[in-house]
mmCIF file of C-alpha atoms in Angstrom:
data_model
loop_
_atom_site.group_PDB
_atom_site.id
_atom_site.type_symbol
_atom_site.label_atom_id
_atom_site.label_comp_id
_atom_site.label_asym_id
_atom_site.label_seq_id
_atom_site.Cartn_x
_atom_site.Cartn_y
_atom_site.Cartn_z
ATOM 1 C CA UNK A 179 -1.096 -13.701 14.788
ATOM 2 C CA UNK A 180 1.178 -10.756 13.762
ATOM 3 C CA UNK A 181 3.288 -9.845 16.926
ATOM 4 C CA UNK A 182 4.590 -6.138 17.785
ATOM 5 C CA UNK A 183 7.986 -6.680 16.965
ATOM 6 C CA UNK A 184 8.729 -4.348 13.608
ATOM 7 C CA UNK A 185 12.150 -4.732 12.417
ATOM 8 C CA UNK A 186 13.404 -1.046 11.141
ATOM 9 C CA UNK A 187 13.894 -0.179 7.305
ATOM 10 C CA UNK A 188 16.809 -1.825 6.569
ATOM 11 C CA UNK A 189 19.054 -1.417 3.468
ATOM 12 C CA UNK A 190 19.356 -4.902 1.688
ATOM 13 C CA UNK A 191 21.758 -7.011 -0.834
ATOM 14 C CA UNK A 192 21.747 -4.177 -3.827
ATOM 15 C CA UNK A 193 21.506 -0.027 -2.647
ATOM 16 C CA UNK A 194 18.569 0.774 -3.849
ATOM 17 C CA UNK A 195 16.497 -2.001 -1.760
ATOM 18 C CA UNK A 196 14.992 -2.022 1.435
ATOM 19 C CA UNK A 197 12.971 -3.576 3.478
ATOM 20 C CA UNK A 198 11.205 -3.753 6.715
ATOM 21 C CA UNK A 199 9.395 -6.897 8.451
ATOM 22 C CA UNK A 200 6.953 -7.866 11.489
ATOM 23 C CA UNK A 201 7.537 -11.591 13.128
ATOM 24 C CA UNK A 202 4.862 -13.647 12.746
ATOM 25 C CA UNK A 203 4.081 -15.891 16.261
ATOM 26 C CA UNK A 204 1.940 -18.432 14.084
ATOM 27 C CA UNK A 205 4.464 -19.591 11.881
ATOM 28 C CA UNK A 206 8.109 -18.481 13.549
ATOM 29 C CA UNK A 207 9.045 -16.522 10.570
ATOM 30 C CA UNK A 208 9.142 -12.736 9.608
ATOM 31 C CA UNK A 209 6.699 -11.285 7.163
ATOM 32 C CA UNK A 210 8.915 -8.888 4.539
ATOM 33 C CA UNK A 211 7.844 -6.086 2.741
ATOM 34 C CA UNK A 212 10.289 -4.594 0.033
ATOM 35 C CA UNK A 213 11.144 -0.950 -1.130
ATOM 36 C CA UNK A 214 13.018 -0.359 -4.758
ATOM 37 C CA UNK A 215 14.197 3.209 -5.275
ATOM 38 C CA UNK A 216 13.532 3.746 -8.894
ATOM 39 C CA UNK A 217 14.016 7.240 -10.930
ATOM 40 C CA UNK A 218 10.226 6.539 -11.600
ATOM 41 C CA UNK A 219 8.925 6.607 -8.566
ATOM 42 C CA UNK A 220 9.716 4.479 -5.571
ATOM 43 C CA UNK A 221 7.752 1.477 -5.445
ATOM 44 C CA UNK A 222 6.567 -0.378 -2.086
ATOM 45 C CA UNK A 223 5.555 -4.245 -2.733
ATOM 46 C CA UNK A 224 3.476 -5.768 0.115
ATOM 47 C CA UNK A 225 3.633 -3.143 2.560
ATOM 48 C CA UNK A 226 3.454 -3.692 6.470
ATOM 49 C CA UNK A 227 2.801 -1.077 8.662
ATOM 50 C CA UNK A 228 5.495 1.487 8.955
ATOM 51 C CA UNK A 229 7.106 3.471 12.037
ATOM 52 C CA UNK A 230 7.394 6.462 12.391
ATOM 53 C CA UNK A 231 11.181 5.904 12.423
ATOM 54 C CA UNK A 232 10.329 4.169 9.039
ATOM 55 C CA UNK A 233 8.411 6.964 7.668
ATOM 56 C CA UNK A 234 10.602 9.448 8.459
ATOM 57 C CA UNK A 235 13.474 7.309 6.340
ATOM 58 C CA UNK A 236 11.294 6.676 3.761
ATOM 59 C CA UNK A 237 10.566 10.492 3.099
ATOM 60 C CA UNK A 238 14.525 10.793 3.228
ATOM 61 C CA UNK A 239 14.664 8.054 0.430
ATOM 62 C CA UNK A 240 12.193 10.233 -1.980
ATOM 63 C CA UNK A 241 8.454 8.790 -0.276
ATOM 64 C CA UNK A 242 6.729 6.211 -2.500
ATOM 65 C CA UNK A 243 4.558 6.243 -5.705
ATOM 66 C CA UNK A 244 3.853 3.093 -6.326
ATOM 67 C CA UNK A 245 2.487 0.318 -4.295
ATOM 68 C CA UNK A 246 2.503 -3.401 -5.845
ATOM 69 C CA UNK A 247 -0.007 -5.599 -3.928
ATOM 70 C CA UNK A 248 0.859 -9.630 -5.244
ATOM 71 C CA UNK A 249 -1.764 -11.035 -3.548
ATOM 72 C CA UNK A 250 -5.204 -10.497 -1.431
ATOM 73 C CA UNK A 251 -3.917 -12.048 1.488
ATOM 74 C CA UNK A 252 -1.007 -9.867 1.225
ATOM 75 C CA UNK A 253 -3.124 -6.633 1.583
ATOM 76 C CA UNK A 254 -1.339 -5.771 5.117
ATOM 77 C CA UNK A 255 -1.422 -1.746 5.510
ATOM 78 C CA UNK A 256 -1.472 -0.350 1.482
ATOM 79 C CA UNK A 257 -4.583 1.245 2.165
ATOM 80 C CA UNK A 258 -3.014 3.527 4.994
ATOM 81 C CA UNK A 259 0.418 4.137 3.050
ATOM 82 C CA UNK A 260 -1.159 4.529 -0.084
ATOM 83 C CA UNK A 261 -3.210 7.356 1.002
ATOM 84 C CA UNK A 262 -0.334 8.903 3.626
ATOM 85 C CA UNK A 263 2.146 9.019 0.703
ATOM 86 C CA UNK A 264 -0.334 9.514 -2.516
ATOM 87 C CA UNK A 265 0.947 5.878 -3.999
ATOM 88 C CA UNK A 266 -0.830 4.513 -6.903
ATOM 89 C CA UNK A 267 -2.192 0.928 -6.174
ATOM 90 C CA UNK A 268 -1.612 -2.291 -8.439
ATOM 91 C CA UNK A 269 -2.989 -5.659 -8.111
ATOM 92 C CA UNK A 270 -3.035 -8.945 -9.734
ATOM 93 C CA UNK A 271 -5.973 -8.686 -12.181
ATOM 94 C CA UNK A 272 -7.237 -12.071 -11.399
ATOM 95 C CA UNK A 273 -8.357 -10.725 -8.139
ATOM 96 C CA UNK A 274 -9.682 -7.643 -9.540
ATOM 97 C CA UNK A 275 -13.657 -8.849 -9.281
ATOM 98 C CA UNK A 276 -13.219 -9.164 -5.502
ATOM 99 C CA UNK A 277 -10.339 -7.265 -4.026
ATOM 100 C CA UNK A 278 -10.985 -5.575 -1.024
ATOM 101 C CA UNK A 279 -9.471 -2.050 -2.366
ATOM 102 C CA UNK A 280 -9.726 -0.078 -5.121
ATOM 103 C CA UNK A 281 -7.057 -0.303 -7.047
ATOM 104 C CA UNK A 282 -5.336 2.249 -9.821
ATOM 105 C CA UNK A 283 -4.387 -0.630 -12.178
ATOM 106 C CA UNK A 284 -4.078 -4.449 -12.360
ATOM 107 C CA UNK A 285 -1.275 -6.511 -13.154
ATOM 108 C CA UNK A 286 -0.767 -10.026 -15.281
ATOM 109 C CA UNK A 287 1.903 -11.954 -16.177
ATOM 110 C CA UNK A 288 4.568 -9.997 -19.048
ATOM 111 C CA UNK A 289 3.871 -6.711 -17.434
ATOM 112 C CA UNK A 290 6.689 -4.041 -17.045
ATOM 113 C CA UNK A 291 4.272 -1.262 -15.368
ATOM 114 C CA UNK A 292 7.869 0.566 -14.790
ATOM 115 C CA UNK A 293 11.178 -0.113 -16.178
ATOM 116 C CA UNK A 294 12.831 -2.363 -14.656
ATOM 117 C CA UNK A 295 9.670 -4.299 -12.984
ATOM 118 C CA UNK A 296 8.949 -7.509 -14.747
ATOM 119 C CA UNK A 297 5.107 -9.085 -13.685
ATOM 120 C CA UNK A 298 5.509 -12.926 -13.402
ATOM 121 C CA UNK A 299 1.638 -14.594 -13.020
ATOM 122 C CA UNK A 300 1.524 -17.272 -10.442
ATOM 123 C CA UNK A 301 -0.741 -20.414 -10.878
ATOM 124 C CA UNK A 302 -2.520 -22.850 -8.708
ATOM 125 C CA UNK A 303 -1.837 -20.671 -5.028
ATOM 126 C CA UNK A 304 -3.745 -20.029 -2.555
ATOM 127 C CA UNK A 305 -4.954 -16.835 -4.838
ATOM 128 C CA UNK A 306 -6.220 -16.505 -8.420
ATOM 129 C CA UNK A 307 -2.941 -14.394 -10.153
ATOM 130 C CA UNK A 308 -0.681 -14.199 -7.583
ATOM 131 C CA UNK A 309 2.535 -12.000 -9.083
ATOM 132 C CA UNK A 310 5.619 -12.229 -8.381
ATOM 133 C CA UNK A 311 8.035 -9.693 -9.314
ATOM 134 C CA UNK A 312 11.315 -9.666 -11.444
ATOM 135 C CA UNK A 313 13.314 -6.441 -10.668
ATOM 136 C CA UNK A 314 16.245 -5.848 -13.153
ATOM 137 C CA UNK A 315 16.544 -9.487 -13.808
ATOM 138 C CA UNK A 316 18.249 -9.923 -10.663
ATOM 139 C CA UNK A 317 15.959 -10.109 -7.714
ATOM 140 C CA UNK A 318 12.840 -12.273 -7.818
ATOM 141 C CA UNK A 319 10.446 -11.286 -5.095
ATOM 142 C CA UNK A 320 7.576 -13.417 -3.866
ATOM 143 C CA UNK A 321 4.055 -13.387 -2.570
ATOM 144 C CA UNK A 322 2.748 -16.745 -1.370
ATOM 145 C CA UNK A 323 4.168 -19.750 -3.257
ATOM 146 C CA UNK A 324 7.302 -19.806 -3.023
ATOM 147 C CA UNK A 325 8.839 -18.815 0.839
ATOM 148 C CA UNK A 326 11.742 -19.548 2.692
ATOM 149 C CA UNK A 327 10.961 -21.290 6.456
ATOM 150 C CA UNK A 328 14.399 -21.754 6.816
ATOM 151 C CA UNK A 329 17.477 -20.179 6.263
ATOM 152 C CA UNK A 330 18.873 -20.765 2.765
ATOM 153 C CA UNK A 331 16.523 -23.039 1.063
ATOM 154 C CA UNK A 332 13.440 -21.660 -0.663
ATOM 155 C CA UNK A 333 9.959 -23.738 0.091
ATOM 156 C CA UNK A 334 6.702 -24.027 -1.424
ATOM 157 C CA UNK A 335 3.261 -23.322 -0.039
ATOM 158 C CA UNK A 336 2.157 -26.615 1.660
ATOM 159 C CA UNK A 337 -0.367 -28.671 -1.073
ATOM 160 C CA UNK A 338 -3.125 -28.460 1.514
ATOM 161 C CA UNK A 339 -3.107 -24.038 0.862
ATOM 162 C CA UNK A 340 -2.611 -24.516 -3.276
ATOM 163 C CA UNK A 341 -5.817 -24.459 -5.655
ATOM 164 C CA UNK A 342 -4.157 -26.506 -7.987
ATOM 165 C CA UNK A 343 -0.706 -28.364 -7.446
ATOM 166 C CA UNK A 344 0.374 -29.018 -10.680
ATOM 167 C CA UNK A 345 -0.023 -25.562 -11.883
ATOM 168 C CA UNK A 346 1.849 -23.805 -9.072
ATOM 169 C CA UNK A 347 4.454 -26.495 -9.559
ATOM 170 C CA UNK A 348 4.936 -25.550 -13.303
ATOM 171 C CA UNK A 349 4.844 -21.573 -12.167
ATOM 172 C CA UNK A 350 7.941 -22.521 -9.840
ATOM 173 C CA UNK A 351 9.725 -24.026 -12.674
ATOM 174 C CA UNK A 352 8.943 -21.661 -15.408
ATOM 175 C CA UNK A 353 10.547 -18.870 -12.948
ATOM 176 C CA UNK A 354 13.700 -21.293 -12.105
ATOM 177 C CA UNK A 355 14.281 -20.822 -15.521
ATOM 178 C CA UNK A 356 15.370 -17.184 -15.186
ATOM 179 C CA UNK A 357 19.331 -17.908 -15.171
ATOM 180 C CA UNK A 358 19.900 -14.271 -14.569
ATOM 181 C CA UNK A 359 18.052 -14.525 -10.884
ATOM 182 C CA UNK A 360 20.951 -13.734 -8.048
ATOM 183 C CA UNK A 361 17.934 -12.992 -4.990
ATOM 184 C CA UNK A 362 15.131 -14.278 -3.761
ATOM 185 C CA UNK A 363 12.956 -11.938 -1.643
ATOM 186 C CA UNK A 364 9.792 -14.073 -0.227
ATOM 187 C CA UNK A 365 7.349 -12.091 1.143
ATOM 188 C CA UNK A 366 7.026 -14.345 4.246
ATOM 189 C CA UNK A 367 10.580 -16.140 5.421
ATOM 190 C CA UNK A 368 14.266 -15.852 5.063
ATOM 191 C CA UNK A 369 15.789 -13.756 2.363
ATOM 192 C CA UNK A 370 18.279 -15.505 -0.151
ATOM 193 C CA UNK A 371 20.792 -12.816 -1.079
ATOM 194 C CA UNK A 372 22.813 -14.948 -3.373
ATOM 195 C CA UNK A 373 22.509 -18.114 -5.847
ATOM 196 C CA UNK A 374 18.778 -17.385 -6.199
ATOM 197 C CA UNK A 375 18.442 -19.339 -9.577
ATOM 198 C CA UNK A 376 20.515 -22.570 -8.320
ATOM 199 C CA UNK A 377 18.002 -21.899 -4.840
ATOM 200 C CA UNK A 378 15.114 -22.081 -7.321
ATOM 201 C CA UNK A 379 16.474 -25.027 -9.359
ATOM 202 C CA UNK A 380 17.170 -27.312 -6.219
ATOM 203 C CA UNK A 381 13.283 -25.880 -4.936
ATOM 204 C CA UNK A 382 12.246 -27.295 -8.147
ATOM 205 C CA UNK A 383 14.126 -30.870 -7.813
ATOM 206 C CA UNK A 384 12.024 -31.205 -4.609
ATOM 207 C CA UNK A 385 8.403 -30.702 -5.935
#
């Protein structure tokens, strides 16, 4: 259950990041969505519904013309931003077959749709292709897999939610080896703001 609580747009670790959340009753933990301003075109990644307090910033910020989507379950309100600010849609092309929108383009692993935006292909989550998302080698944001329950010490999906174990275990390590990572964004739990790689590495020693 997703509870009425937003959090506002809030400027994060770097100054052209934001992001706004809802608290989720369920599991005790927000649910994050993230906004890069990029010379591009500002790009949304898992977007929750936004206030009108929200909107109104975002408009101030430049709007939005991208939307990045990294997983089905993470769907949340794109289809109502996406048409309210004329965003083009991305998904992970694993999903493409059976994803409940229509999307502009789909994403796999060694994209770089815009500068700056690095696709990384999860394996073995809950979802075929989850991404996750390298932006300017410094802050890894995530879908599903890899999450944050409490503060300062990343998590993985529990084994009962994963397709395939191994797989997302070697997806976690294959991104732990990104020694330029300084923050870790999940989409659903705490943020880590700093020593994201050595968060990922001591993740990693756990699995």
């Amino acid at each position: 259950m997703i509870s009425n609580l937003f959090l506002k747009m809030k400027k994060l670790h770097r100054k052209n990041l934001y992001s706004w959340s809802i608290f989720n009753e369920e599991r005790n933990i927000d649910f994050h969505s993230v906004l890069w301003i990029c010379s591009e075109g500002n790009v949304l990644i898992d977007p929750l519904p936004l206030s009108d307090h929200d909107k109104k910033h975002l408009e101030s910020l430049g709007g939005a013309a991208h939307i990045i989507i990294t997983n089905s379950d993470h769907l949340r309100d794109a289809s109502n931003i996406s048409e309210w600010a004329k965003a083009k849609c991305w998904g992970p092309a694993d999903e493409k077959e059976k994803f409940p929108l229509v999307f502009k383009d789909w994403l796999k692993d060694g994209n770089e749709p815009i500068p700056g935006l690095k696709i990384f292909t999860v394996d073995g989550s809950k979802t075929s292709g989850e991404l996750s998302i390298l932006l300017e080698e410094k802050t890894l944001i995530t879908g599903d897999l890899i999450r944050v329950h409490e503060g300062g010490s990343l998590c993985m999906l529990p084994k009962t939610k994963l397709k395939n174990y191994k797989k997302a275990v070697e997806s976690i390590k294959r991104m732990a080896e990104i020694k330029t990572i300084e923050a870790v964004l999940p989409g659903d739990g705490w943020p880590i703001f700093r020593n994201g790689h050595q968060a990922l590495i001591e993740l990693v020693k756990q699995l």
